[in-house]
mmCIF file of C-alpha atoms in Angstrom:
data_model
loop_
_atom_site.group_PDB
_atom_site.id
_atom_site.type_symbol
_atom_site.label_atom_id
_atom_site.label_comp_id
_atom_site.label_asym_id
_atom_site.label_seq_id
_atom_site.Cartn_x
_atom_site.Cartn_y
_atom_site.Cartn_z
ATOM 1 C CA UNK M 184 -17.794 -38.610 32.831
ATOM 2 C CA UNK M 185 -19.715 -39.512 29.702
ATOM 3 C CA UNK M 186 -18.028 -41.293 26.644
ATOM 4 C CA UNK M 187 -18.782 -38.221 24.585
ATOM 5 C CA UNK M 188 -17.321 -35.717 27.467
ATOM 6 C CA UNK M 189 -14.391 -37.849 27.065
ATOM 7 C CA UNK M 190 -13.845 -37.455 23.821
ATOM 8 C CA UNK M 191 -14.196 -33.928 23.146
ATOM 9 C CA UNK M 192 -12.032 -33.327 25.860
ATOM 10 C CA UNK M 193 -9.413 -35.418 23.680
ATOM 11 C CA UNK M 194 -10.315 -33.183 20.601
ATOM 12 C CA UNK M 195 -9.666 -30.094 22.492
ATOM 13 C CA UNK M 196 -7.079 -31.760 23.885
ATOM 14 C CA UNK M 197 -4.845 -32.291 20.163
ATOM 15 C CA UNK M 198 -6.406 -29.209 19.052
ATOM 16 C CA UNK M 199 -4.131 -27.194 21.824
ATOM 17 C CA UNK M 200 -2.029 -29.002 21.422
ATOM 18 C CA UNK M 201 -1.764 -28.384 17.863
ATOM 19 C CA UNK M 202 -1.274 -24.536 18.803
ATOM 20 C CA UNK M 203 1.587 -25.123 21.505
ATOM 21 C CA UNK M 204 3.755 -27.057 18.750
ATOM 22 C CA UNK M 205 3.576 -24.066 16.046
ATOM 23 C CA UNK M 206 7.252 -23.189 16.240
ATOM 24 C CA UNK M 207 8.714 -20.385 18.374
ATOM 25 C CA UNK M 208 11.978 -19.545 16.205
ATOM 26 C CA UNK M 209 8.841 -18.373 13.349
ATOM 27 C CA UNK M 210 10.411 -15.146 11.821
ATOM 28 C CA UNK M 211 7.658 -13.054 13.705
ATOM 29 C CA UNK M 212 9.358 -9.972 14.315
ATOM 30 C CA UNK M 213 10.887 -9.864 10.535
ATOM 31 C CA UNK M 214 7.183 -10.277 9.051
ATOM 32 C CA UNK M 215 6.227 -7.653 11.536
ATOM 33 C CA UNK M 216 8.898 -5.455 9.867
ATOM 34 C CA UNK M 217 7.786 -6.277 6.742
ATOM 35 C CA UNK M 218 4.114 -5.449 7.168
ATOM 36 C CA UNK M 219 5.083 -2.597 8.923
ATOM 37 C CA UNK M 220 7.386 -1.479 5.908
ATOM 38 C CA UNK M 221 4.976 -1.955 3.756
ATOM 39 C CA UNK M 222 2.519 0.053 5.223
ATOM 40 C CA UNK M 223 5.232 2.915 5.494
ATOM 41 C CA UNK M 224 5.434 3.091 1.881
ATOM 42 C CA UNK M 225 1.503 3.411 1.522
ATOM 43 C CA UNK M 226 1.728 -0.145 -0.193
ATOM 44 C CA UNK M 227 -0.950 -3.291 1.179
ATOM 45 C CA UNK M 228 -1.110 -6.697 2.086
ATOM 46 C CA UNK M 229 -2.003 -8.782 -0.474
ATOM 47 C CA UNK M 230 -3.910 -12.260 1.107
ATOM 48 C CA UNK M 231 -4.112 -14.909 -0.726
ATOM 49 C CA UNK M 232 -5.125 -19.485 -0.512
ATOM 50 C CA UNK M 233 -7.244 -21.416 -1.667
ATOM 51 C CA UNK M 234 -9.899 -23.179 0.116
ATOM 52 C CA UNK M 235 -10.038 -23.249 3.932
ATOM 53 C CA UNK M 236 -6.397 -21.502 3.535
ATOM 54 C CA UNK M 237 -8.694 -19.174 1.708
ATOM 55 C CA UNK M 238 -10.772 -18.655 4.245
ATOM 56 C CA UNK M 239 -8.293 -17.993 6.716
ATOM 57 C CA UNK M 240 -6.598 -15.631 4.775
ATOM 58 C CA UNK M 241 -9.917 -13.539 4.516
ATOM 59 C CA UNK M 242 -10.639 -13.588 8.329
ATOM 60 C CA UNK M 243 -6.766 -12.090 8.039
ATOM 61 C CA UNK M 244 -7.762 -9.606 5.903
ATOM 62 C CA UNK M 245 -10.700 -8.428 8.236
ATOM 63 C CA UNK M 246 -8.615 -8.286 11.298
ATOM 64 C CA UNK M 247 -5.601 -6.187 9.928
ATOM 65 C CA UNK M 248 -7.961 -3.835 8.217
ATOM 66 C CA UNK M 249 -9.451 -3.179 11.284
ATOM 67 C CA UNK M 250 -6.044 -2.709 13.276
ATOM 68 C CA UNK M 251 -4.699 -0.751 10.962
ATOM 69 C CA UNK M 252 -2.964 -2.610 8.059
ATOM 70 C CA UNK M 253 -4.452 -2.359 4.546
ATOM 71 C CA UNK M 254 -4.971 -5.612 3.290
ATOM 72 C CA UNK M 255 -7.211 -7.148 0.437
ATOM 73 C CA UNK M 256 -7.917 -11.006 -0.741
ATOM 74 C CA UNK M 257 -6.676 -11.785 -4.037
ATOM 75 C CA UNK M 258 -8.759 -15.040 -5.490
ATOM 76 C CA UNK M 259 -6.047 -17.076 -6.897
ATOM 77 C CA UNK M 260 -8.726 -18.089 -9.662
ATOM 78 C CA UNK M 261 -9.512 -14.360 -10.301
ATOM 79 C CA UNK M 262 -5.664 -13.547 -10.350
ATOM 80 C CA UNK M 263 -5.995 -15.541 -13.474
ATOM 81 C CA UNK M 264 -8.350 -13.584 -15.114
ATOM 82 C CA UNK M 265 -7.478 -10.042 -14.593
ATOM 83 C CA UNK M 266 -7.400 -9.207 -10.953
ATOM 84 C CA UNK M 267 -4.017 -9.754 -10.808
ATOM 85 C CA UNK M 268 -3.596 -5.845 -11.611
ATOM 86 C CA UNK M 269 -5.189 -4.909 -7.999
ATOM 87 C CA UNK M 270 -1.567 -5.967 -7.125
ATOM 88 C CA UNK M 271 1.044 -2.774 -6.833
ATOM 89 C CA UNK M 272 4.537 -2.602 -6.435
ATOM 90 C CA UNK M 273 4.728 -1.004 -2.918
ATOM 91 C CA UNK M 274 2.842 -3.566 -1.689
ATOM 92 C CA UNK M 275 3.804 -7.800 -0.356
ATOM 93 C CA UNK M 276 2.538 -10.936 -0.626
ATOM 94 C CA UNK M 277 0.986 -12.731 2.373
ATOM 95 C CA UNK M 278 0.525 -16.871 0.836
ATOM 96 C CA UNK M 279 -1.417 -19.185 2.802
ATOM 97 C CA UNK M 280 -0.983 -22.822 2.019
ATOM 98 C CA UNK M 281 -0.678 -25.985 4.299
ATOM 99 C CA UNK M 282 0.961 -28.405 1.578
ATOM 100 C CA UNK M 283 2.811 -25.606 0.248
ATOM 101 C CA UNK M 284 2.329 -26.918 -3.042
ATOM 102 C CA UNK M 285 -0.961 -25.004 -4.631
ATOM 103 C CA UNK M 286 -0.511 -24.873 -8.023
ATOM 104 C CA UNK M 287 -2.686 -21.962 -8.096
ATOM 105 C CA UNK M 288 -0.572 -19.582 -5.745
ATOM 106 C CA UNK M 289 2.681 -20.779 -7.031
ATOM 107 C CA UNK M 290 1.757 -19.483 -10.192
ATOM 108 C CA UNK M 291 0.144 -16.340 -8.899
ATOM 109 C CA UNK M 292 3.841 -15.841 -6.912
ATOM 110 C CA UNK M 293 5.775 -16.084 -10.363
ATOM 111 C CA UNK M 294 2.980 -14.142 -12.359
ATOM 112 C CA UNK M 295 3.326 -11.385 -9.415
ATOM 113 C CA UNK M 296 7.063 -10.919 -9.715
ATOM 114 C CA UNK M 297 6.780 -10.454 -13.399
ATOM 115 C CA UNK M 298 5.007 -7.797 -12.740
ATOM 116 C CA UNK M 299 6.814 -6.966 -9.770
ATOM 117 C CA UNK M 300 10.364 -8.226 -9.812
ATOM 118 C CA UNK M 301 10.969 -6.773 -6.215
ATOM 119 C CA UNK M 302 7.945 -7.559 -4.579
ATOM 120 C CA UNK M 303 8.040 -9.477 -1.202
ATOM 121 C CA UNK M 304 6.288 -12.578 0.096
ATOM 122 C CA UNK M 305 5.355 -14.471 3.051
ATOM 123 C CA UNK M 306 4.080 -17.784 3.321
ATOM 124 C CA UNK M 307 2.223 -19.292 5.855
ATOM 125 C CA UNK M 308 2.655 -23.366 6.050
ATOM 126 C CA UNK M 309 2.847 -26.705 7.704
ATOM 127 C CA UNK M 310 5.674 -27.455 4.840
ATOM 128 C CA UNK M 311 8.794 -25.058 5.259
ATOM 129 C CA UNK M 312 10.555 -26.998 2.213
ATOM 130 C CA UNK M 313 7.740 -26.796 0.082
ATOM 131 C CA UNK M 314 8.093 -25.025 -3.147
ATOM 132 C CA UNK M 315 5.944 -22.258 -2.446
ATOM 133 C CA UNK M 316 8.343 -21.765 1.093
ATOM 134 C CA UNK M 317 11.101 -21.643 -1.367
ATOM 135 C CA UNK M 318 9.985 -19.121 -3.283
ATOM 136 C CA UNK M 319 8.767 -16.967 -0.372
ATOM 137 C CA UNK M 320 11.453 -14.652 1.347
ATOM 138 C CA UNK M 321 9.931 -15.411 5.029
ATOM 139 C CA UNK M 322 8.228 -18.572 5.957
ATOM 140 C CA UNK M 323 5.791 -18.854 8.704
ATOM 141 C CA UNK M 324 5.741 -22.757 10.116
ATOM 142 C CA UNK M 325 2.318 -24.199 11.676
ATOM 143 C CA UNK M 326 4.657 -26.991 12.740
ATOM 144 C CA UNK M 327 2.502 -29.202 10.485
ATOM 145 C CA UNK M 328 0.119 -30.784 13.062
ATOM 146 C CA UNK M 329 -2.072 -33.563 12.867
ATOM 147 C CA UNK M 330 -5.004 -32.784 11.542
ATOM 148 C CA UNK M 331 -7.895 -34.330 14.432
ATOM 149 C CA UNK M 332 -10.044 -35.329 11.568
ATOM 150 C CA UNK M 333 -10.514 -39.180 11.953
ATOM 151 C CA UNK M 334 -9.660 -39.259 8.030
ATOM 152 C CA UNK M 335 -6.909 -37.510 8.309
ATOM 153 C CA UNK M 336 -7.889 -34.963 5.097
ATOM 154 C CA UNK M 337 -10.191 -32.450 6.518
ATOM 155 C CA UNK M 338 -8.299 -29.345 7.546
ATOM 156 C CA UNK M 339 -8.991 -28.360 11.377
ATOM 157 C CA UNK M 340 -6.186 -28.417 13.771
ATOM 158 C CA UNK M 341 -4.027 -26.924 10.985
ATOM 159 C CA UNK M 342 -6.253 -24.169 9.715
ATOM 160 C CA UNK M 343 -6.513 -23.356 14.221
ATOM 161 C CA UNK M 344 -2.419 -23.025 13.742
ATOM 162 C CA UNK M 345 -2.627 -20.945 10.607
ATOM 163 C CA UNK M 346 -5.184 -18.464 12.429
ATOM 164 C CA UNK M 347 -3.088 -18.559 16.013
ATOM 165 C CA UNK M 348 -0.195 -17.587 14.135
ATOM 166 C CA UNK M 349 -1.818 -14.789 12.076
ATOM 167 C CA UNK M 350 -3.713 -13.698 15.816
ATOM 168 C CA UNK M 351 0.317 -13.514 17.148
ATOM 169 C CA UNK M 352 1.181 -11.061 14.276
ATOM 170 C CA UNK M 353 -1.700 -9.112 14.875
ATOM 171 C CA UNK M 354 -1.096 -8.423 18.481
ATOM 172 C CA UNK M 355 2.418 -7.759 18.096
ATOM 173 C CA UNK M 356 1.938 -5.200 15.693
ATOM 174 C CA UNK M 357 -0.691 -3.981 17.565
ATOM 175 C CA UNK M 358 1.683 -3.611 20.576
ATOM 176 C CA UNK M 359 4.609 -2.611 18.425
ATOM 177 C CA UNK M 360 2.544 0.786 16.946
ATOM 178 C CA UNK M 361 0.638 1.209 20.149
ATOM 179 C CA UNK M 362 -2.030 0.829 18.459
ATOM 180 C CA UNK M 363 -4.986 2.835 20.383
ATOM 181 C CA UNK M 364 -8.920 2.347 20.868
ATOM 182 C CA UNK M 365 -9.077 5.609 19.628
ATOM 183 C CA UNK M 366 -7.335 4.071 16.106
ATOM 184 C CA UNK M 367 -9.550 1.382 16.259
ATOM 185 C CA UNK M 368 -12.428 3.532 16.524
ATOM 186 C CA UNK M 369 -11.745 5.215 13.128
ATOM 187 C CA UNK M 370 -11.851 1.884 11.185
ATOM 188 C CA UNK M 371 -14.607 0.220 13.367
ATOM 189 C CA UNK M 372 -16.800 2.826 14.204
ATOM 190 C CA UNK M 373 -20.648 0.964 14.379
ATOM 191 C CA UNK M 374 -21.893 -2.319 16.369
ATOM 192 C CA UNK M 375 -20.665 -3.332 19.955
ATOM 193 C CA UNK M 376 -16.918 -3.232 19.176
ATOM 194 C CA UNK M 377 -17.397 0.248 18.113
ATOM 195 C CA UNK M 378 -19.033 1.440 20.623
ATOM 196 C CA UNK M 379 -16.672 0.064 23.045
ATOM 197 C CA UNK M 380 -13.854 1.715 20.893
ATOM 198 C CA UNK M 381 -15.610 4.400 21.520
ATOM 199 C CA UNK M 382 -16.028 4.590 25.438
ATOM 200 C CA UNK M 383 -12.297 3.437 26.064
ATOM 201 C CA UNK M 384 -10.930 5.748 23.749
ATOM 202 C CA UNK M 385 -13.410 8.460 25.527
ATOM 203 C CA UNK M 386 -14.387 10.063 22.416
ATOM 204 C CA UNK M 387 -17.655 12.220 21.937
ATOM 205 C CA UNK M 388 -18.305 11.351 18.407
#
């Protein structure tokens, strides 16, 4: 086997491993409720991070609008500056952070409750006793893995946990609604997933 073989079988090697650490005892099946609440009361999922936590949280947003929860991405930066009103008071907070110390969504959380006292968050982490886990009423744990940069700094084996979590809460709300093709269909209704939709669901148009 080549060095290089070698070697990226070590990276994909921490990188699963990464995954198989992210804690079991997570509070899925409470942020399922939650989401699922939330969605009762014709509220939304507010996504929010900053950086590659900011990209996560928009591939989140794509997959749960397509599977049936309404969620939007709420610029931290932009919260400052006005958007903070796309926020309602059905709806929760869904905070994506690794340190769990972004100045920028901690302030968003407080600026949120003053305008919502009773609106509900969730953070996603790698630092349960961080202060934005604190301030959240269900944290989600990554289980803070090393990061397979050889610096240390650049986020990759953490921001894989932060989207293998959101995948699990995805699929178990999926299961949980029995969510059909046919559903699916509605909200994805062009390009190959669509048309597959489509066929398994058996529709006509």
């Amino acid at each position: 086997m080549r060095r290089t073989d070698i070697e990226v079988a070590r990276l994909l090697e921490a990188e699963a491993a990464g995954i198989l650490n992210i804690p079991l005892d997570n509070p899925y099946q409470q942020v399922i409720a939650l989401l699922h609440a939330t969605a009762k009361r014709h509220g939304k999922v507010v996504v929010t991070g900053v950086g590659k936590a900011g990209d996560v949280g928009r591939k989140i947003v794509s997959a749960w609008n397509s599977t049936g929860i309404s969620a939007v991405f709420l610029s931290p930066l932009d919260a400052r500056h006005g958007d903070l009103g796309l926020i309602g008071a059905h709806d929760m907070l869904f905070l994506i952070s690794n340190s769990g110390k972004t100045t920028e969504i901690t302030e968003l959380v407080h600026l949120a409750r003053r305008l919502h006292p009773n609106i509900k968050s969730v953070c996603l982490t790698g630092n349960p006793r961080s202060p934005l886990a604190n301030a959240a009423d269900l944290v989600l744990s990554t289980g803070n893995p090393k990061e397979i940069c050889p610096l240390g700094l650049t986020p990759t084996t953490s921001v894989l946990a932060m989207l293998a979590i959101a995948d699990v809460l995805t699929v178990l709300s999926m299961k949980s609604r029995k969510y059909s093709a046919a559903e699916y269909q509605k909200r994805h209704h062009s390009g190959y997933l669509g048309k597959k939709a489509k066929k398994m669901s058996g529709r006509k148009k």
